[in-house]
Amino acid sequence: LAYVKLHSLLQTASAPKKDEACYLLGKLETPLRRSLDAKSETFSWLVPIVRTLMDQCYETLQLQLFLPSLPPTNGSPTFYEDFQLFCTTPEWRGFIEKHVQPTMAQFEMDTFAKSHDHMSNFWNACYDTMMSSSQRREQEKAASRKMFQELVLEPVAKRSKAENVRHANVLKQANNHHSTVLKQWRGLCRLLTSPRSAWADRNPPEVRWKLSSAETYSRMRLKLVPNLNFDQHLEASALRDNLADHLHSPAESLPLAMAKEAKVSELEDDQLAEEDLPVLDNQAEPKEQNQREKLVVSEDCELITTVAVVPGRLEVTTQHVYFYDGSSEKEETEGGIGYDFKRPLSHLREVHLRRYNLRRSALELFFIDQANYFLNFKKKVVRNKVYSCILGLRPPSQIYFGSRSPQELLKASGLTQ
């Protein structure tokens, strides 16, 4: 049935082109040769199709040039037997291999490329349509996310950050107030229960002494002060001697109020008594009190301690030196929560250039109460700028020759002249 349909199409349709004729002839040649070798009746079905095709494309395929021995295709009664013999000749085989098959292969490649281009264009159009719609949806989602972030997330984050800062400041103020009140109360108790007071204890406890934290200019500690938080470390001794089960906790035998006071006192480090602290707050010059405090320099830096490196910001004004702790999680220190400090500029005694991690980027500040702060800056230029600004303010308590380098001191002494 397929051979009949193909034969009728060739007879009714217009003459095919050269590449189409070679394609049909090349596709028909394989079953034609197989049926001829097998001597089957398929050969008789294919011969009319090949005869019609060569008759229509006789000039297109230039058969008179390439196949001069071809039997006549129009009206020959013995074409079937003649063509059967002609198919076995080298002339037919050479025509098929040299002219038909190359043209057929080129036609297949061109057809495949055209179909591939059509399919590619179709799928590209589909992909572009799908991507444009998806991009539109993504843009709408991005716009909605951006709007949600601007209207909801950012205000909430700012409000949360401000609330955390406010809460930390409140905790710090409450802790400072509690420490100050507790310190005043203990000093008052010591004043009223001293040996020469009205409520002197007739059986005073044994006085324990410790080395004072006050230092001289040579960093020497030459004074003994009462140790108000003396501890015999009985629990540690009991644990060392495996006697922890026979030792009662000191807090269990004391009243509740005294136990709470002792627990709070354990959180504080050894401090000087109030009468030993130098009164320096009232020693400011009168002209400084009348002046308005102005910001001189403000730079980011790091406060270097023995246990941590605290990022923050240093601000130097005409009257004070400030450091603001910029760490996200502030630790509890002696002065409260965080490493913030505020020191009067009039109490500054010495400023020295220092190295940190072998880099010339640090300053060390010394005050008249022997407190010192080691500050590291990101760049040497920033360090020098802060150093110059502090020296330019000329603090009244500063020892200027102590802030000069050995080269400057040698040059100023005149020994090299």
Tab-separated table of C-alpha atoms in Angstrom:
chain	number	residue	atom	x	y	z
A	1	LEU	CA	0.000	0.000	0.000
A	2	ALA	CA	2.878	2.368	0.774
A	3	TYR	CA	4.497	1.722	-2.616
A	4	VAL	CA	1.216	2.521	-4.356
A	5	LYS	CA	0.792	5.814	-2.479
A	6	LEU	CA	4.370	6.880	-3.198
A	7	HIS	CA	3.979	5.998	-6.895
A	8	SER	CA	0.745	7.986	-7.141
A	9	LEU	CA	2.353	11.003	-5.430
A	10	LEU	CA	5.249	11.005	-7.897
A	11	GLN	CA	2.848	10.808	-10.835
A	12	THR	CA	0.515	13.586	-9.630
A	13	ALA	CA	3.051	15.978	-8.030
A	14	SER	CA	5.385	18.292	-9.882
A	15	ALA	CA	8.877	17.116	-10.744
A	16	PRO	CA	11.085	17.097	-7.636
A	17	LYS	CA	14.283	19.060	-7.384
A	18	LYS	CA	17.718	17.524	-7.744
A	19	ASP	CA	18.400	17.145	-4.007
A	20	GLU	CA	14.898	15.761	-3.401
A	21	ALA	CA	15.238	13.317	-6.298
A	22	CYS	CA	18.635	12.138	-5.039
A	23	TYR	CA	17.191	11.709	-1.544
A	24	LEU	CA	14.302	9.559	-2.846
A	25	LEU	CA	16.553	7.588	-5.161
A	26	GLY	CA	19.114	7.001	-2.375
A	27	LYS	CA	16.424	5.811	0.035
A	28	LEU	CA	14.926	3.481	-2.606
A	29	GLU	CA	18.284	2.043	-3.678
A	30	THR	CA	18.910	0.144	-0.443
A	31	PRO	CA	15.661	-1.901	-0.422
A	32	LEU	CA	15.993	-2.258	-4.210
A	33	ARG	CA	19.432	-3.867	-3.875
A	34	ARG	CA	18.332	-6.091	-0.988
A	35	SER	CA	15.264	-7.335	-2.840
A	36	LEU	CA	17.385	-7.966	-5.947
A	37	ASP	CA	19.865	-10.028	-3.948
A	38	ALA	CA	17.054	-11.912	-2.240
A	39	LYS	CA	15.061	-12.248	-5.479
A	40	SER	CA	11.865	-11.230	-3.723
A	41	GLU	CA	8.769	-9.658	-5.198
A	42	THR	CA	9.560	-6.344	-3.506
A	43	PHE	CA	11.804	-5.552	-6.470
A	44	SER	CA	8.779	-5.581	-8.795
A	45	TRP	CA	7.022	-3.040	-6.505
A	46	LEU	CA	9.996	-0.650	-6.421
A	47	VAL	CA	10.858	-0.685	-10.150
A	48	PRO	CA	7.781	1.411	-11.224
A	49	ILE	CA	8.635	4.063	-8.578
A	50	VAL	CA	12.272	4.272	-9.690
A	51	ARG	CA	11.201	4.341	-13.367
A	52	THR	CA	8.765	7.252	-12.748
A	53	LEU	CA	11.352	9.165	-10.698
A	54	MET	CA	14.120	8.827	-13.330
A	55	ASP	CA	11.656	9.665	-16.098
A	56	GLN	CA	10.664	12.957	-14.406
A	57	CYS	CA	14.246	13.899	-13.381
A	58	TYR	CA	16.079	12.655	-16.476
A	59	GLU	CA	17.510	16.057	-17.291
A	60	THR	CA	17.736	17.267	-13.688
A	61	LEU	CA	19.929	14.326	-12.703
A	62	GLN	CA	21.828	14.434	-15.999
A	63	LEU	CA	21.247	10.722	-16.570
A	64	GLN	CA	22.319	10.946	-20.208
A	65	LEU	CA	25.783	11.964	-18.955
A	66	PHE	CA	26.196	9.746	-15.886
A	67	LEU	CA	24.127	6.735	-17.044
A	68	PRO	CA	24.558	6.399	-20.799
A	69	SER	CA	23.668	2.655	-20.697
A	70	LEU	CA	20.383	3.184	-18.810
A	71	PRO	CA	17.472	1.389	-20.494
A	72	PRO	CA	14.747	3.668	-21.901
A	73	THR	CA	12.316	4.588	-19.090
A	74	ASN	CA	9.341	5.667	-21.217
A	75	GLY	CA	7.355	2.979	-23.049
A	76	SER	CA	9.927	0.164	-23.025
A	77	PRO	CA	8.167	-3.229	-22.479
A	78	THR	CA	11.423	-4.895	-21.346
A	79	PHE	CA	12.433	-2.196	-18.817
A	80	TYR	CA	11.904	-4.523	-15.867
A	81	GLU	CA	14.382	-7.179	-17.097
A	82	ASP	CA	16.803	-4.594	-18.505
A	83	PHE	CA	16.855	-2.534	-15.285
A	84	GLN	CA	17.309	-5.691	-13.219
A	85	LEU	CA	20.490	-6.431	-15.126
A	86	PHE	CA	21.537	-2.766	-15.128
A	87	CYS	CA	21.407	-2.561	-11.317
A	88	THR	CA	24.312	-5.010	-11.089
A	89	THR	CA	26.617	-3.006	-13.356
A	90	PRO	CA	29.474	-0.788	-12.016
A	91	GLU	CA	27.963	2.155	-13.853
A	92	TRP	CA	24.861	2.122	-11.643
A	93	ARG	CA	26.853	1.553	-8.463
A	94	GLY	CA	29.238	4.397	-9.294
A	95	PHE	CA	26.356	6.768	-10.003
A	96	ILE	CA	24.742	5.938	-6.676
A	97	GLU	CA	27.959	6.245	-4.646
A	98	LYS	CA	29.441	9.341	-6.334
A	99	HIS	CA	26.393	11.455	-7.145
A	100	VAL	CA	23.286	10.261	-5.311
A	101	GLN	CA	24.558	9.482	-1.830
A	102	PRO	CA	26.579	12.748	-1.319
A	103	THR	CA	23.606	14.834	-2.463
A	104	MET	CA	21.301	12.803	-0.202
A	105	ALA	CA	23.570	13.325	2.807
A	106	GLN	CA	23.744	17.070	2.162
A	107	PHE	CA	19.958	17.217	1.802
A	108	GLU	CA	19.493	15.400	5.114
A	109	MET	CA	21.862	17.795	6.874
A	110	ASP	CA	20.111	20.856	5.443
A	111	THR	CA	16.704	19.483	6.317
A	112	PHE	CA	17.808	18.634	9.840
A	113	ALA	CA	19.345	22.069	10.293
A	114	LYS	CA	16.177	23.772	9.084
A	115	SER	CA	13.982	21.661	11.330
A	116	HIS	CA	16.373	22.213	14.200
A	117	ASP	CA	16.281	25.961	13.601
A	118	HIS	CA	12.501	25.940	13.521
A	119	MET	CA	12.344	23.924	16.722
A	120	SER	CA	14.994	26.095	18.337
A	121	ASN	CA	13.082	29.228	17.423
A	122	PHE	CA	9.913	27.699	18.804
A	123	TRP	CA	11.497	26.638	22.082
A	124	ASN	CA	13.380	29.925	22.386
A	125	ALA	CA	10.133	31.807	21.998
A	126	CYS	CA	8.528	29.599	24.618
A	127	TYR	CA	11.506	30.042	26.938
A	128	ASP	CA	11.543	33.816	26.470
A	129	THR	CA	7.853	33.998	27.230
A	130	MET	CA	8.252	31.843	30.319
A	131	MET	CA	11.317	33.775	31.521
A	132	SER	CA	9.670	37.123	30.973
A	133	SER	CA	6.706	36.040	33.050
A	134	SER	CA	8.976	34.559	35.736
A	135	GLN	CA	11.145	37.708	35.730
A	136	ARG	CA	8.031	39.784	36.095
A	137	ARG	CA	6.958	37.681	39.068
A	138	GLU	CA	10.465	37.883	40.562
A	139	GLN	CA	10.496	41.648	40.155
A	140	GLU	CA	7.115	41.885	41.845
A	141	LYS	CA	8.358	39.656	44.683
A	142	ALA	CA	11.566	41.683	45.031
A	143	ALA	CA	9.583	44.916	45.122
A	144	SER	CA	7.239	43.513	47.775
A	145	ARG	CA	10.199	42.225	49.815
A	146	LYS	CA	11.938	45.593	49.555
A	147	MET	CA	8.792	47.402	50.613
A	148	PHE	CA	8.309	44.994	53.536
A	149	GLN	CA	11.923	45.486	54.572
A	150	GLU	CA	11.681	49.282	54.386
A	151	LEU	CA	8.314	49.532	56.131
A	152	VAL	CA	8.593	46.735	58.696
A	153	LEU	CA	12.002	45.095	59.136
A	154	GLU	CA	14.240	48.182	59.182
A	155	PRO	CA	12.082	50.154	61.665
A	156	VAL	CA	11.832	47.092	63.884
A	157	ALA	CA	15.607	46.529	63.735
A	158	LYS	CA	16.308	50.188	64.555
A	159	ARG	CA	13.803	50.144	67.395
A	160	SER	CA	15.240	46.884	68.731
A	161	LYS	CA	18.806	48.223	68.570
A	162	ALA	CA	17.798	51.430	70.337
A	163	GLU	CA	15.933	49.439	72.982
A	164	ASN	CA	18.946	47.187	73.569
A	165	VAL	CA	21.201	50.225	73.966
A	166	ARG	CA	18.723	51.841	76.347
A	167	HIS	CA	18.396	48.639	78.371
A	168	ALA	CA	22.184	48.263	78.591
A	169	ASN	CA	22.519	51.874	79.738
A	170	VAL	CA	19.827	51.376	82.363
A	171	LEU	CA	21.557	48.244	83.654
A	172	LYS	CA	24.873	50.041	83.729
A	173	GLN	CA	23.445	53.029	85.595
A	174	ALA	CA	21.659	50.766	88.072
A	175	ASN	CA	24.826	48.753	88.663
A	176	ASN	CA	26.902	51.900	89.131
A	177	HIS	CA	24.350	53.337	91.528
A	178	HIS	CA	24.212	50.093	93.485
A	179	SER	CA	28.012	49.940	93.714
A	180	THR	CA	28.230	53.560	94.849
A	181	VAL	CA	25.526	53.180	97.512
A	182	LEU	CA	27.032	49.937	98.776
A	183	LYS	CA	30.480	51.517	98.941
A	184	GLN	CA	29.157	54.520	100.886
A	185	TRP	CA	27.212	52.293	103.258
A	186	ARG	CA	30.198	50.136	104.047
A	187	GLY	CA	32.364	53.195	104.620
A	188	LEU	CA	29.747	54.620	106.984
A	189	CYS	CA	29.557	51.306	108.865
A	190	ARG	CA	33.331	51.272	109.263
A	191	LEU	CA	33.279	54.882	110.464
A	192	LEU	CA	30.602	54.235	113.118
A	193	THR	CA	32.121	50.948	114.337
A	194	SER	CA	35.780	52.017	114.401
A	195	PRO	CA	37.658	51.741	117.720
A	196	ARG	CA	37.182	55.462	118.513
A	197	SER	CA	33.554	55.831	117.466
A	198	ALA	CA	30.398	55.773	119.592
A	199	TRP	CA	29.417	52.257	118.466
A	200	ALA	CA	32.823	50.718	118.684
A	201	ASP	CA	32.952	46.960	118.793
A	202	ARG	CA	34.402	45.802	122.133
A	203	ASN	CA	35.633	42.599	120.553
A	204	PRO	CA	36.876	43.764	117.160
A	205	PRO	CA	37.731	41.093	114.647
A	206	GLU	CA	41.264	40.491	113.606
A	207	VAL	CA	42.405	43.023	111.021
A	208	ARG	CA	43.798	41.563	107.823
A	209	TRP	CA	46.102	43.582	105.619
A	210	LYS	CA	46.913	43.569	101.924
A	211	LEU	CA	49.138	45.453	99.541
A	212	SER	CA	47.523	48.651	98.294
A	213	SER	CA	46.790	49.049	94.605
A	214	ALA	CA	48.109	52.624	94.692
A	215	GLU	CA	51.380	52.981	92.837
A	216	THR	CA	54.099	55.578	92.712
A	217	TYR	CA	55.394	57.121	89.506
A	218	SER	CA	57.825	54.192	89.346
A	219	ARG	CA	54.892	51.728	89.475
A	220	MET	CA	55.855	50.624	93.007
A	221	ARG	CA	53.254	49.632	95.603
A	222	LEU	CA	54.549	50.768	99.002
A	223	LYS	CA	51.471	50.832	101.229
A	224	LEU	CA	49.374	48.353	103.236
A	225	VAL	CA	45.621	48.801	103.611
A	226	PRO	CA	43.009	46.739	105.518
A	227	ASN	CA	41.708	43.753	103.583
A	228	LEU	CA	37.952	44.088	103.946
A	229	ASN	CA	37.220	40.993	101.854
A	230	PHE	CA	39.639	38.567	103.450
A	231	ASP	CA	38.965	34.900	102.650
A	232	GLN	CA	40.791	31.890	104.068
A	233	HIS	CA	39.704	29.772	101.082
A	234	LEU	CA	38.431	26.997	103.326
A	235	GLU	CA	36.380	25.443	100.575
A	236	ALA	CA	39.390	25.147	98.283
A	237	SER	CA	41.450	23.660	101.132
A	238	ALA	CA	38.692	21.198	101.927
A	239	LEU	CA	38.432	20.122	98.308
A	240	ARG	CA	42.175	19.706	98.202
A	241	ASP	CA	42.167	17.557	101.391
A	242	ASN	CA	38.951	15.652	100.496
A	243	LEU	CA	37.116	17.202	103.459
A	244	ALA	CA	34.341	18.915	101.529
A	245	ASP	CA	31.597	16.754	103.109
A	246	HIS	CA	32.549	17.827	106.660
A	247	LEU	CA	32.753	21.512	105.870
A	248	HIS	CA	29.644	23.639	106.266
A	249	SER	CA	29.040	26.475	103.896
A	250	PRO	CA	29.774	29.830	105.542
A	251	ALA	CA	26.642	31.346	104.097
A	252	GLU	CA	24.404	28.779	105.834
A	253	SER	CA	25.434	29.838	109.366
A	254	LEU	CA	25.089	33.577	108.706
A	255	PRO	CA	21.934	35.642	108.686
A	256	LEU	CA	20.280	36.238	105.366
A	257	ALA	CA	21.183	39.942	105.128
A	258	MET	CA	24.857	39.310	105.926
A	259	ALA	CA	24.990	36.468	103.435
A	260	LYS	CA	23.598	38.700	100.705
A	261	GLU	CA	26.093	41.428	101.551
A	262	ALA	CA	28.963	38.957	101.457
A	263	LYS	CA	27.739	37.559	98.121
A	264	VAL	CA	27.657	41.051	96.600
A	265	SER	CA	31.075	41.897	98.013
A	266	GLU	CA	32.566	38.840	96.313
A	267	LEU	CA	31.698	40.304	92.918
A	268	GLU	CA	33.886	43.356	93.524
A	269	ASP	CA	37.631	43.454	93.346
A	270	ASP	CA	39.787	44.825	96.112
A	271	GLN	CA	39.308	48.575	96.350
A	272	LEU	CA	40.745	51.328	98.476
A	273	ALA	CA	38.776	52.778	101.323
A	274	GLU	CA	37.094	56.088	100.723
A	275	GLU	CA	39.525	57.975	102.937
A	276	ASP	CA	42.429	56.646	100.827
A	277	LEU	CA	41.032	57.791	97.491
A	278	PRO	CA	42.490	61.088	96.308
A	279	VAL	CA	39.959	63.857	96.024
A	280	LEU	CA	40.635	65.143	92.527
A	281	ASP	CA	37.248	66.064	91.176
A	282	ASN	CA	37.260	69.477	92.859
A	283	GLN	CA	40.769	70.411	91.772
A	284	ALA	CA	39.813	71.538	88.271
A	285	GLU	CA	40.859	75.012	87.354
A	286	PRO	CA	38.172	77.694	87.526
A	287	LYS	CA	38.703	78.680	83.920
A	288	GLU	CA	37.863	75.140	82.759
A	289	GLN	CA	34.538	75.232	84.586
A	290	ASN	CA	33.542	78.370	82.741
A	291	GLN	CA	34.589	77.021	79.370
A	292	ARG	CA	32.186	75.121	77.163
A	293	GLU	CA	33.256	71.583	76.396
A	294	LYS	CA	34.050	71.089	72.700
A	295	LEU	CA	34.930	67.983	70.737
A	296	VAL	CA	38.527	67.995	69.508
A	297	VAL	CA	39.006	64.561	67.899
A	298	SER	CA	36.965	61.367	67.572
A	299	GLU	CA	38.410	58.130	66.146
A	300	ASP	CA	37.637	54.410	66.145
A	301	CYS	CA	40.080	52.356	68.186
A	302	GLU	CA	40.498	49.259	70.354
A	303	LEU	CA	40.976	49.138	74.117
A	304	ILE	CA	43.601	46.492	74.840
A	305	THR	CA	43.168	44.725	78.173
A	306	THR	CA	44.836	41.672	79.649
A	307	VAL	CA	41.949	39.413	78.683
A	308	ALA	CA	40.182	41.035	75.735
A	309	VAL	CA	40.396	43.450	72.826
A	310	VAL	CA	37.413	45.795	73.054
A	311	PRO	CA	36.413	47.712	69.903
A	312	GLY	CA	35.057	51.176	70.510
A	313	ARG	CA	35.480	54.880	69.906
A	314	LEU	CA	37.760	57.422	71.559
A	315	GLU	CA	36.621	61.027	71.910
A	316	VAL	CA	38.858	63.806	73.226
A	317	THR	CA	37.241	67.098	74.219
A	318	THR	CA	38.610	70.237	75.790
A	319	GLN	CA	37.810	68.855	79.253
A	320	HIS	CA	37.497	65.068	79.171
A	321	VAL	CA	38.686	61.868	77.517
A	322	TYR	CA	35.863	59.451	76.619
A	323	PHE	CA	35.884	55.841	75.478
A	324	TYR	CA	32.651	54.196	74.323
A	325	ASP	CA	32.500	50.412	74.249
A	326	GLY	CA	31.286	49.339	70.796
A	327	SER	CA	31.138	45.573	71.310
A	328	SER	CA	27.822	43.856	70.590
A	329	GLU	CA	27.856	41.830	73.828
A	330	LYS	CA	29.179	43.935	76.673
A	331	GLU	CA	30.845	42.155	79.562
A	332	GLU	CA	30.467	42.937	83.245
A	333	THR	CA	33.502	44.792	84.594
A	334	GLU	CA	34.517	46.559	87.785
A	335	GLY	CA	32.856	49.783	86.719
A	336	GLY	CA	29.643	48.175	85.536
A	337	ILE	CA	28.641	46.749	82.184
A	338	GLY	CA	31.125	47.421	79.397
A	339	TYR	CA	34.522	49.090	79.261
A	340	ASP	CA	33.308	52.681	78.901
A	341	PHE	CA	35.272	55.305	80.761
A	342	LYS	CA	35.272	59.073	81.194
A	343	ARG	CA	38.390	60.749	82.580
A	344	PRO	CA	39.042	64.460	83.128
A	345	LEU	CA	41.716	65.813	80.861
A	346	SER	CA	43.244	67.650	83.821
A	347	HIS	CA	44.072	64.250	85.406
A	348	LEU	CA	46.123	63.094	82.411
A	349	ARG	CA	49.752	62.722	83.453
A	350	GLU	CA	51.575	61.034	80.554
A	351	VAL	CA	50.941	60.002	76.947
A	352	HIS	CA	53.310	57.535	75.313
A	353	LEU	CA	53.548	56.149	71.802
A	354	ARG	CA	53.380	52.365	71.807
A	355	ARG	CA	53.526	49.386	69.469
A	356	TYR	CA	50.816	46.762	69.180
A	357	ASN	CA	51.605	43.529	67.325
A	358	LEU	CA	54.848	45.182	66.141
A	359	ARG	CA	52.865	48.002	64.526
A	360	ARG	CA	53.343	51.643	65.479
A	361	SER	CA	49.642	52.226	65.991
A	362	ALA	CA	49.001	52.436	69.742
A	363	LEU	CA	48.888	54.997	72.548
A	364	GLU	CA	49.056	54.503	76.303
A	365	LEU	CA	47.458	57.060	78.613
A	366	PHE	CA	48.565	57.451	82.242
A	367	PHE	CA	46.517	59.395	84.784
A	368	ILE	CA	47.487	60.837	88.161
A	369	ASP	CA	45.598	58.080	90.038
A	370	GLN	CA	47.944	55.501	88.409
A	371	ALA	CA	45.236	54.296	86.002
A	372	ASN	CA	46.422	53.594	82.481
A	373	TYR	CA	44.689	52.698	79.206
A	374	PHE	CA	46.276	51.043	76.175
A	375	LEU	CA	44.543	52.100	72.948
A	376	ASN	CA	45.267	50.717	69.484
A	377	PHE	CA	44.279	52.478	66.266
A	378	LYS	CA	43.921	51.080	62.771
A	379	LYS	CA	46.557	53.323	61.213
A	380	LYS	CA	49.677	55.091	62.379
A	381	VAL	CA	48.389	58.375	60.935
A	382	VAL	CA	45.303	58.242	63.137
A	383	ARG	CA	47.447	57.476	66.186
A	384	ASN	CA	49.711	60.449	65.488
A	385	LYS	CA	46.696	62.701	64.934
A	386	VAL	CA	45.189	61.814	68.319
A	387	TYR	CA	48.588	62.182	69.984
A	388	SER	CA	49.082	65.638	68.493
A	389	CYS	CA	45.587	66.745	69.500
A	390	ILE	CA	46.115	65.652	73.113
A	391	LEU	CA	49.470	67.425	73.330
A	392	GLY	CA	47.945	70.500	71.741
A	393	LEU	CA	45.400	70.766	74.564
A	394	ARG	CA	48.280	70.956	77.101
A	395	PRO	CA	46.715	69.197	80.110
A	396	PRO	CA	47.886	70.892	83.316
A	397	SER	CA	49.072	67.655	84.970
A	398	GLN	CA	50.915	66.255	81.986
A	399	ILE	CA	54.656	65.690	82.162
A	400	TYR	CA	55.714	66.838	78.714
A	401	PHE	CA	59.246	65.533	78.767
A	402	GLY	CA	57.905	62.078	79.537
A	403	SER	CA	56.051	62.083	76.224
A	404	ARG	CA	59.098	62.862	74.130
A	405	SER	CA	61.166	60.259	72.333
A	406	PRO	CA	64.724	59.433	73.436
A	407	GLN	CA	66.074	61.120	70.297
A	408	GLU	CA	64.270	64.353	71.164
A	409	LEU	CA	65.433	64.205	74.787
A	410	LEU	CA	69.043	63.696	73.693
A	411	LYS	CA	68.821	66.548	71.244
A	412	ALA	CA	67.175	68.849	73.796
A	413	SER	CA	69.806	68.074	76.432
A	414	GLY	CA	72.586	69.622	74.365
A	415	LEU	CA	75.015	66.767	75.058
A	416	THR	CA	75.712	66.231	71.364
A	417	GLN	CA	76.761	69.822	70.704
